PDB file of C-alpha atoms in Angstrom:
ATOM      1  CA  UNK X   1     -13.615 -10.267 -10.760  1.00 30.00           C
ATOM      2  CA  UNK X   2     -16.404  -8.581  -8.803  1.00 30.00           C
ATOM      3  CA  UNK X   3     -15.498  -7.642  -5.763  1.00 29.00           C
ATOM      4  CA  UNK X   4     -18.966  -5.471  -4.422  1.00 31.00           C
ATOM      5  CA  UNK X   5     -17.839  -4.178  -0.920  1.00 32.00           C
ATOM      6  CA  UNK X   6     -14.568  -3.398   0.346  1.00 33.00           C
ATOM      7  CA  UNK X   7     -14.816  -6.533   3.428  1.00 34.00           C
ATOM      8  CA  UNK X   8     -15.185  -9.058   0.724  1.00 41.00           C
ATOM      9  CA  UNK X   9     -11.976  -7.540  -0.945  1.00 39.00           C
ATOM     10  CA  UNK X  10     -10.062  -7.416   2.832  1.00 36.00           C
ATOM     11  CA  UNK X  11     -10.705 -11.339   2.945  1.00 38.00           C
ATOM     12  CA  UNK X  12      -9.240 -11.656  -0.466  1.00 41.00           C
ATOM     13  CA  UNK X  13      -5.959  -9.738   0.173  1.00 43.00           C
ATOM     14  CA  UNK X  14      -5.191 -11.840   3.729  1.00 38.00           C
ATOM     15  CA  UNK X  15      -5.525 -15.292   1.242  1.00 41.00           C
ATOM     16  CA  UNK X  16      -2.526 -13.124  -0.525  1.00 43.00           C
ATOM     17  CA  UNK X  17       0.282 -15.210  -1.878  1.00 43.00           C
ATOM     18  CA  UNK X  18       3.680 -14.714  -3.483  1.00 41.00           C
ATOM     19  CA  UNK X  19       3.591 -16.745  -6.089  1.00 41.00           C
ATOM     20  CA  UNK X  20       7.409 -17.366  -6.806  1.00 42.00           C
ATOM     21  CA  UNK X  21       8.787 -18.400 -10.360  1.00 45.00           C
ATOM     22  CA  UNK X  22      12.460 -18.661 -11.299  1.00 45.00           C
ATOM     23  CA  UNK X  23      13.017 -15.638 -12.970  1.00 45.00           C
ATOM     24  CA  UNK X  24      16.712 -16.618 -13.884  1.00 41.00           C
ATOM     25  CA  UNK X  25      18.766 -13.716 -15.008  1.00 38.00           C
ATOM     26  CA  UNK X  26      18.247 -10.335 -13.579  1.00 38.00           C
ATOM     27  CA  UNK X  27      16.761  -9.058 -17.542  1.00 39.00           C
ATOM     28  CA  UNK X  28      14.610 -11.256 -19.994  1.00 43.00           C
ATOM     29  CA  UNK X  29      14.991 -11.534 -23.796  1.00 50.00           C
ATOM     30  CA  UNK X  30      11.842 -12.629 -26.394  1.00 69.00           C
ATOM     31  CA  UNK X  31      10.120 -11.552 -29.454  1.00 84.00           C
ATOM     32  CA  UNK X  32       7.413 -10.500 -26.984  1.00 93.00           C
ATOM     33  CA  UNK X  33       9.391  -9.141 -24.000  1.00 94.00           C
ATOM     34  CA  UNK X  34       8.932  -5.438 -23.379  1.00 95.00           C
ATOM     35  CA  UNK X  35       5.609  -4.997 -25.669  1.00 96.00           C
ATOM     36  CA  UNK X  36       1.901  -5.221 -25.434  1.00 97.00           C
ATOM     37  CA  UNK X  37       0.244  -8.315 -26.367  1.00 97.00           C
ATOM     38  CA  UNK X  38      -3.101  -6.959 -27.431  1.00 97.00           C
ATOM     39  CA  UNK X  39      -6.201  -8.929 -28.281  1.00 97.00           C
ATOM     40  CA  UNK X  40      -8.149  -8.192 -30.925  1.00 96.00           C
ATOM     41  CA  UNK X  41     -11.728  -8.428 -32.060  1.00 95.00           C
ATOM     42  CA  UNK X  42     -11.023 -12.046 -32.879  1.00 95.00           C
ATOM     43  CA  UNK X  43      -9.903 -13.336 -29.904  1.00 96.00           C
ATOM     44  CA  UNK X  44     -11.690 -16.452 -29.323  1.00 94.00           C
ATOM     45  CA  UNK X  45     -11.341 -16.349 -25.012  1.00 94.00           C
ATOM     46  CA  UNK X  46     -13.449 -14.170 -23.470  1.00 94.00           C
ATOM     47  CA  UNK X  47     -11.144 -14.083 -20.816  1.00 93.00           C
ATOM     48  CA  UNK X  48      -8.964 -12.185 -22.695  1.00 96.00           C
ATOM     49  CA  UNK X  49     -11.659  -9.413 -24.698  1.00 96.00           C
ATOM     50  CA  UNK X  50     -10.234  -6.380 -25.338  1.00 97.00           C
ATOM     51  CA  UNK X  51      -7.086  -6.697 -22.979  1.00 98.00           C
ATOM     52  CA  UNK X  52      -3.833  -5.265 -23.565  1.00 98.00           C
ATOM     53  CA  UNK X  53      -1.240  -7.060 -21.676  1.00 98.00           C
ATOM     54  CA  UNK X  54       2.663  -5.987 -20.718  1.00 98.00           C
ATOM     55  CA  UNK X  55       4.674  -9.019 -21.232  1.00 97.00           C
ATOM     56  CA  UNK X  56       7.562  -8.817 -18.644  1.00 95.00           C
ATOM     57  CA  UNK X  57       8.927 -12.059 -20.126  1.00 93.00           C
ATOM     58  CA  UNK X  58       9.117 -14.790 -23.231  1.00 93.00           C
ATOM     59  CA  UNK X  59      11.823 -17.345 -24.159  1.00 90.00           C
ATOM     60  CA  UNK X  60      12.232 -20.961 -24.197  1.00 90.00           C
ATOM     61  CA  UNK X  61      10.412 -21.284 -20.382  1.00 90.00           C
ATOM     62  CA  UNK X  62       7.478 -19.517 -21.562  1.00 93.00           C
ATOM     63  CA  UNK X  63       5.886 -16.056 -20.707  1.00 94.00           C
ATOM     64  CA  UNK X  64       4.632 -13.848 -18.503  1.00 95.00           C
ATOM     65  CA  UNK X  65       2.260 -10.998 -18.420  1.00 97.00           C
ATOM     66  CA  UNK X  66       0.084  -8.487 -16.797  1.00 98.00           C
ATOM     67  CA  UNK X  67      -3.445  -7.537 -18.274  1.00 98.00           C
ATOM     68  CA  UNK X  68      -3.511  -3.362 -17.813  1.00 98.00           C
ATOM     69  CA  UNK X  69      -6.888  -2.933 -18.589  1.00 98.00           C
ATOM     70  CA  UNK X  70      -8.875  -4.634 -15.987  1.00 97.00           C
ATOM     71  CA  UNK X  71      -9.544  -2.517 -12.744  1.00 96.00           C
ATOM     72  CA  UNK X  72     -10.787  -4.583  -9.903  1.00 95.00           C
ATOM     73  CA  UNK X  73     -10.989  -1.793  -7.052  1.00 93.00           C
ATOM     74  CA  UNK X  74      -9.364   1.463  -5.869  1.00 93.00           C
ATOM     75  CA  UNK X  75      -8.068   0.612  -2.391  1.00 89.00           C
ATOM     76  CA  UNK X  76      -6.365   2.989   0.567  1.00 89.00           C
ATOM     77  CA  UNK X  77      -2.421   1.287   0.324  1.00 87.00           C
ATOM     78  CA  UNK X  78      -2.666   1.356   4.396  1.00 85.00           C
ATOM     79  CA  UNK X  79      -5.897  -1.840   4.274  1.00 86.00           C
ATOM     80  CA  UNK X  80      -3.469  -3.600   1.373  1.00 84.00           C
ATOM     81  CA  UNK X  81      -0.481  -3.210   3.641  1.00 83.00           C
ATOM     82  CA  UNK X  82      -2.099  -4.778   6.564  1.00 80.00           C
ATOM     83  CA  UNK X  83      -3.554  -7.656   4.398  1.00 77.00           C
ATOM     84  CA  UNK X  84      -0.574  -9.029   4.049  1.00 75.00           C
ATOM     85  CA  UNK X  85       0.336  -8.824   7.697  1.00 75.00           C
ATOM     86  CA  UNK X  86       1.761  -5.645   8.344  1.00 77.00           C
ATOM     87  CA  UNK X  87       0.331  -4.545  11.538  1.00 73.00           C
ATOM     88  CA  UNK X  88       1.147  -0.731  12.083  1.00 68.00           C
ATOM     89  CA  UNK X  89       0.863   1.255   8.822  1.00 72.00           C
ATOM     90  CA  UNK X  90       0.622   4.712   8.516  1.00 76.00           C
ATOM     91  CA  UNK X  91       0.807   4.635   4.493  1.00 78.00           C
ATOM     92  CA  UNK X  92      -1.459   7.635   3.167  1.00 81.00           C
ATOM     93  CA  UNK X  93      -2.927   7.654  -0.050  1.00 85.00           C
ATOM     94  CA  UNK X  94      -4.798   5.034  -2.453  1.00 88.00           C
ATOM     95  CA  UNK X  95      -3.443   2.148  -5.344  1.00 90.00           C
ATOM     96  CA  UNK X  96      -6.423   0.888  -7.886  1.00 93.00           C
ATOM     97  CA  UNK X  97      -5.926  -3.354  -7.811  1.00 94.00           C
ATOM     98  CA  UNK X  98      -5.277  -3.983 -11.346  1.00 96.00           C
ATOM     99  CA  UNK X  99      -6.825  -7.877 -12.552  1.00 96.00           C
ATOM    100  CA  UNK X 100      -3.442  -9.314 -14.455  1.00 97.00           C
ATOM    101  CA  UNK X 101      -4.625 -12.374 -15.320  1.00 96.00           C
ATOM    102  CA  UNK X 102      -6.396 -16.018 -14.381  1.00 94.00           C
ATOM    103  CA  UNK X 103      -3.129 -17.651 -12.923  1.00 93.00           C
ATOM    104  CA  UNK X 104      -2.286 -17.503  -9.558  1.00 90.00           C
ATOM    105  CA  UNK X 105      -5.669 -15.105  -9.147  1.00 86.00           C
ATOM    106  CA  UNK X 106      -4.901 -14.668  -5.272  1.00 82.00           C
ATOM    107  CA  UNK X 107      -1.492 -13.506  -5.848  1.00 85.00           C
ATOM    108  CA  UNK X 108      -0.099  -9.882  -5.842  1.00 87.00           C
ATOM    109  CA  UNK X 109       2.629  -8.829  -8.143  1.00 93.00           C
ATOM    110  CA  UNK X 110       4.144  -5.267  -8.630  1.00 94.00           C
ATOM    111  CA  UNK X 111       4.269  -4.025 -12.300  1.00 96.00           C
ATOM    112  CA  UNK X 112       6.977  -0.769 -11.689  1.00 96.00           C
ATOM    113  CA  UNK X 113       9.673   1.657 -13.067  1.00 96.00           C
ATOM    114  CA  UNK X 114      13.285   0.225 -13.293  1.00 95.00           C
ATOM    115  CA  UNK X 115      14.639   2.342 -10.540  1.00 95.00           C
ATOM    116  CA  UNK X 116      13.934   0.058  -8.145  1.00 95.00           C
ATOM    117  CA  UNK X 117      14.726  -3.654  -7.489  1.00 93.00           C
ATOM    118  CA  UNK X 118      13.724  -6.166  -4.892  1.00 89.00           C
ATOM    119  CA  UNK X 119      14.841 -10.100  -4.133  1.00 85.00           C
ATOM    120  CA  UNK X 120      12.334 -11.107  -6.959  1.00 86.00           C
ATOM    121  CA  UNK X 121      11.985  -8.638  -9.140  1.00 92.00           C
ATOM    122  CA  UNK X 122      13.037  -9.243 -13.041  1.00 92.00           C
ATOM    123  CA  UNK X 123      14.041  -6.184 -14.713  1.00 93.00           C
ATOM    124  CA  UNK X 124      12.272  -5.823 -18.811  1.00 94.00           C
ATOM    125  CA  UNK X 125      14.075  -3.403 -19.667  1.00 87.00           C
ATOM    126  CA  UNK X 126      15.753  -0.519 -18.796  1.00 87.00           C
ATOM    127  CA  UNK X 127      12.560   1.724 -18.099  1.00 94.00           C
ATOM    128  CA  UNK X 128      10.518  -0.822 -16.836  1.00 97.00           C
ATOM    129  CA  UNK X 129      10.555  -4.406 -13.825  1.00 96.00           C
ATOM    130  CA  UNK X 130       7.993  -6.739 -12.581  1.00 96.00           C
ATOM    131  CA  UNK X 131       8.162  -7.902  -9.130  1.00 93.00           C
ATOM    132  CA  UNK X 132       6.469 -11.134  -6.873  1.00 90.00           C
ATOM    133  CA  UNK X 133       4.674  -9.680  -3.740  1.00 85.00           C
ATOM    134  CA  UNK X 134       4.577  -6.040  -2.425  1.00 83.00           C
ATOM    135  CA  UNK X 135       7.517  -5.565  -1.363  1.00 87.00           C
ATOM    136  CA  UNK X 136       7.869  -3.155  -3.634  1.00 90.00           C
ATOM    137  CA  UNK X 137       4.759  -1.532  -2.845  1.00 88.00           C
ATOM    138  CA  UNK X 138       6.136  -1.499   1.251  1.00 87.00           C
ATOM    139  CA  UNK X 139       9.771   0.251  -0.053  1.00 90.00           C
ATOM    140  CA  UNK X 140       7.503   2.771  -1.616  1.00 88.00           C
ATOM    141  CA  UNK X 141       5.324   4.022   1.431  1.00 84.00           C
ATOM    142  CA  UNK X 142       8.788   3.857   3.076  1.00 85.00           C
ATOM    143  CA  UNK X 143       9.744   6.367   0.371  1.00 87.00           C
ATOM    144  CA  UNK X 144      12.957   4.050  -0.906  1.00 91.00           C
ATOM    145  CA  UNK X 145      10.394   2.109  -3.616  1.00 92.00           C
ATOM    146  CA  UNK X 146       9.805   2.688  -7.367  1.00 95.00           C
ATOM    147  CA  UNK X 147       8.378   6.323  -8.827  1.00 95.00           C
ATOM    148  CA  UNK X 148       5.642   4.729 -10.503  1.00 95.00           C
ATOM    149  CA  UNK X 149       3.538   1.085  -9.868  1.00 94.00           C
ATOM    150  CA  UNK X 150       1.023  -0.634 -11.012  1.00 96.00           C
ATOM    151  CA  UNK X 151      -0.576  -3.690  -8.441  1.00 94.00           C
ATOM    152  CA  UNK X 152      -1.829  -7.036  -9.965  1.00 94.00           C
ATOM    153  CA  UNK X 153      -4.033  -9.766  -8.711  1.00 91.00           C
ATOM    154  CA  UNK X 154      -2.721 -12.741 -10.539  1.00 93.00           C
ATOM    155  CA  UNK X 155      -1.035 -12.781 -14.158  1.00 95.00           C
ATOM    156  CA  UNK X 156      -1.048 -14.316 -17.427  1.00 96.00           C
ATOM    157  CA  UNK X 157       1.081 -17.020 -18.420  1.00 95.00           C
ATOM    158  CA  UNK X 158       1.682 -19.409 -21.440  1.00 95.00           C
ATOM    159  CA  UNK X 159       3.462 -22.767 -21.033  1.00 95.00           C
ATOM    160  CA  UNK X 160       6.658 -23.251 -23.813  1.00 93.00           C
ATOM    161  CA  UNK X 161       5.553 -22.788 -26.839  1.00 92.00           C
ATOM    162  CA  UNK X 162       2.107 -21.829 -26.371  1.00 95.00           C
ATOM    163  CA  UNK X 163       2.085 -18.147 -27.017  1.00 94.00           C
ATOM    164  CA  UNK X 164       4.008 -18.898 -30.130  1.00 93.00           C
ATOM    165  CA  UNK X 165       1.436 -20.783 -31.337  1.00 93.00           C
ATOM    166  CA  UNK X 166      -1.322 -18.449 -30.446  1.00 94.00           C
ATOM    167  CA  UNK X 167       0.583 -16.120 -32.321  1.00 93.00           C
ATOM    168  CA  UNK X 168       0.142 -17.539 -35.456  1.00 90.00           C
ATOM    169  CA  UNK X 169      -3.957 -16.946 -35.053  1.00 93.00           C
ATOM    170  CA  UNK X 170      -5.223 -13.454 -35.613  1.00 94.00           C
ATOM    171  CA  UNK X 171      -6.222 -13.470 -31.838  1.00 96.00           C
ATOM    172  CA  UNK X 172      -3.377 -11.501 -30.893  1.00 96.00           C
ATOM    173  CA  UNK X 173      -1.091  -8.182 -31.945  1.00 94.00           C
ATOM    174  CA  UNK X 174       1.960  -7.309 -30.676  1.00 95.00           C
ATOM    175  CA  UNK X 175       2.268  -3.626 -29.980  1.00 94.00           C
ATOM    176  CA  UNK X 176       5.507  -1.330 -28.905  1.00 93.00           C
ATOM    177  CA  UNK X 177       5.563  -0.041 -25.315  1.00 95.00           C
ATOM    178  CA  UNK X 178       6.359   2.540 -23.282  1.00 95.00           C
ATOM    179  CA  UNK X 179       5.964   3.707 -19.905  1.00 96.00           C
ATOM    180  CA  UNK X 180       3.535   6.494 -20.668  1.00 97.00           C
ATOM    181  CA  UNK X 181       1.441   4.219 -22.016  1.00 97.00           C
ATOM    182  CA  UNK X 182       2.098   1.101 -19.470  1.00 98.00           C
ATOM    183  CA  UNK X 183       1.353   3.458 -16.516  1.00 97.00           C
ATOM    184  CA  UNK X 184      -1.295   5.942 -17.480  1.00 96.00           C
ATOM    185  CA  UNK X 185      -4.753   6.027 -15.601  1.00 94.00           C
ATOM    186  CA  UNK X 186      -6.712   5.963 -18.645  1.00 96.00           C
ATOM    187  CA  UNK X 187      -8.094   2.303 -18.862  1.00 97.00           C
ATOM    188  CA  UNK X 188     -11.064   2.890 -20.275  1.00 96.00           C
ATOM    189  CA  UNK X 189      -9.681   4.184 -23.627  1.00 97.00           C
ATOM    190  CA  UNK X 190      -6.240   1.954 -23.747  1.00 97.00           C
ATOM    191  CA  UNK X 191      -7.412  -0.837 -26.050  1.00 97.00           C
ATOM    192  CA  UNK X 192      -8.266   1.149 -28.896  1.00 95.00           C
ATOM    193  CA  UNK X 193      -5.097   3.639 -28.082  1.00 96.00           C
ATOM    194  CA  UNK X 194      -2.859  -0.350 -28.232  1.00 96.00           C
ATOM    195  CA  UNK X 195      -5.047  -1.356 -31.429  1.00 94.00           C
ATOM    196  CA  UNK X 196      -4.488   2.258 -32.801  1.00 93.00           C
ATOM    197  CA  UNK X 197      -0.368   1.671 -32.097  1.00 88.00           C
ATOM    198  CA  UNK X 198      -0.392  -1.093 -34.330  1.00 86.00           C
ATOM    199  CA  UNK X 199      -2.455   0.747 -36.998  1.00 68.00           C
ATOM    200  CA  UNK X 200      -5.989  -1.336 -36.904  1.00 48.00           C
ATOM    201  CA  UNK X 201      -8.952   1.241 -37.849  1.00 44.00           C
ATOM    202  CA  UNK X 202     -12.267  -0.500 -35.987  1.00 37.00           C
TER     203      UNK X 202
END
């Protein structure tokens, strides 16, 4: 996504939607839940070159995830605020826009620590939850939101049975997490620090 000048970006945030899937239970359980899904050299999508994605849930329904690696923009929280509506924001400070993925591309999601919780938020684990819409990011300028977040256009998903499939190609490694290494700044170096975790010398 290329997103020049920050008018161009204001249009895209007022076409914001939350995006809502059943989450189900209030924590998710998968071989992939809780780690990094990174691509390596021979992934065959471009789409997904060099990304190292958080995968806030897998099971029988499928998976979700959120690419960490792909800035779009740093943006003031107060113009993100009052794209989605909220008129009279006094919210100091800046949030880089994070690209999570081609699905739902015009939606925002909250990637955050577990201390907080929202109507649609699904808790990973116990360190770290993933919720639809800013709400979370609202509770935070409010100072009753998460320590630490991370703010997505759009995610990745895989229909049942798909990401098991890819899997079994050498497009993908799966990777232990943390938060240190989910919420760090440094993008630039954090697909060879994912590919490093699982022991791959390039």
């Amino acid at each position: 996504m290329n997103f020049g000048c920050l008018p161009a970006w204001l249009m895209l945030v007022a076409s914001f939607t939350a995006w809502s899937f059943d989450i189900g239970a209030e924590t998710s359980t998968g071989v992939v839940t809780g780690k990094l899904l990174v691509a390596t050299e021979r992934m065959p999508d471009p789409r997904f070159a060099e990304t190292v994605i958080y995968m806030v849930q897998h099971g029988p329904e499928g998976a979700i995830g959120v690419v960490l690696n792909r800035p779009i923009q740093v943006v003031p929280v107060a113009e993100i605020l009052r794209g989605f509506g909220d008129e009279d924001v006094s919210a100091s400070g800046s949030i880089r826009l994070l690209a999570g993925g081609p699905v739902h591309a015009n939606a925002g999601y909250v990637l955050h620590s577990a201390d907080y919780a929202a109507e649609h938020t699904l808790v990973v684990d116990g360190d770290i939850a993933f919720t639809v819409g800013v709400q979370a990011l609202r509770d935070k300028v409010a100072g009753k939101g998460p320590a630490r977040a991370l703010l997505f256009l759009g995610m990745s998903s895989w229909a049942p049975g798909q990401l098991e499939a890819e899997l079994g190609t050498p497009g993908w490694v799966i990777v232990p997490a943390d938060p240190e290494f989910v919420f760090d700044d440094d993008l630039g170096s954090k697909w060879q620090r994912a590919m490093d975790r699982f022991g791959v010398e390039l």
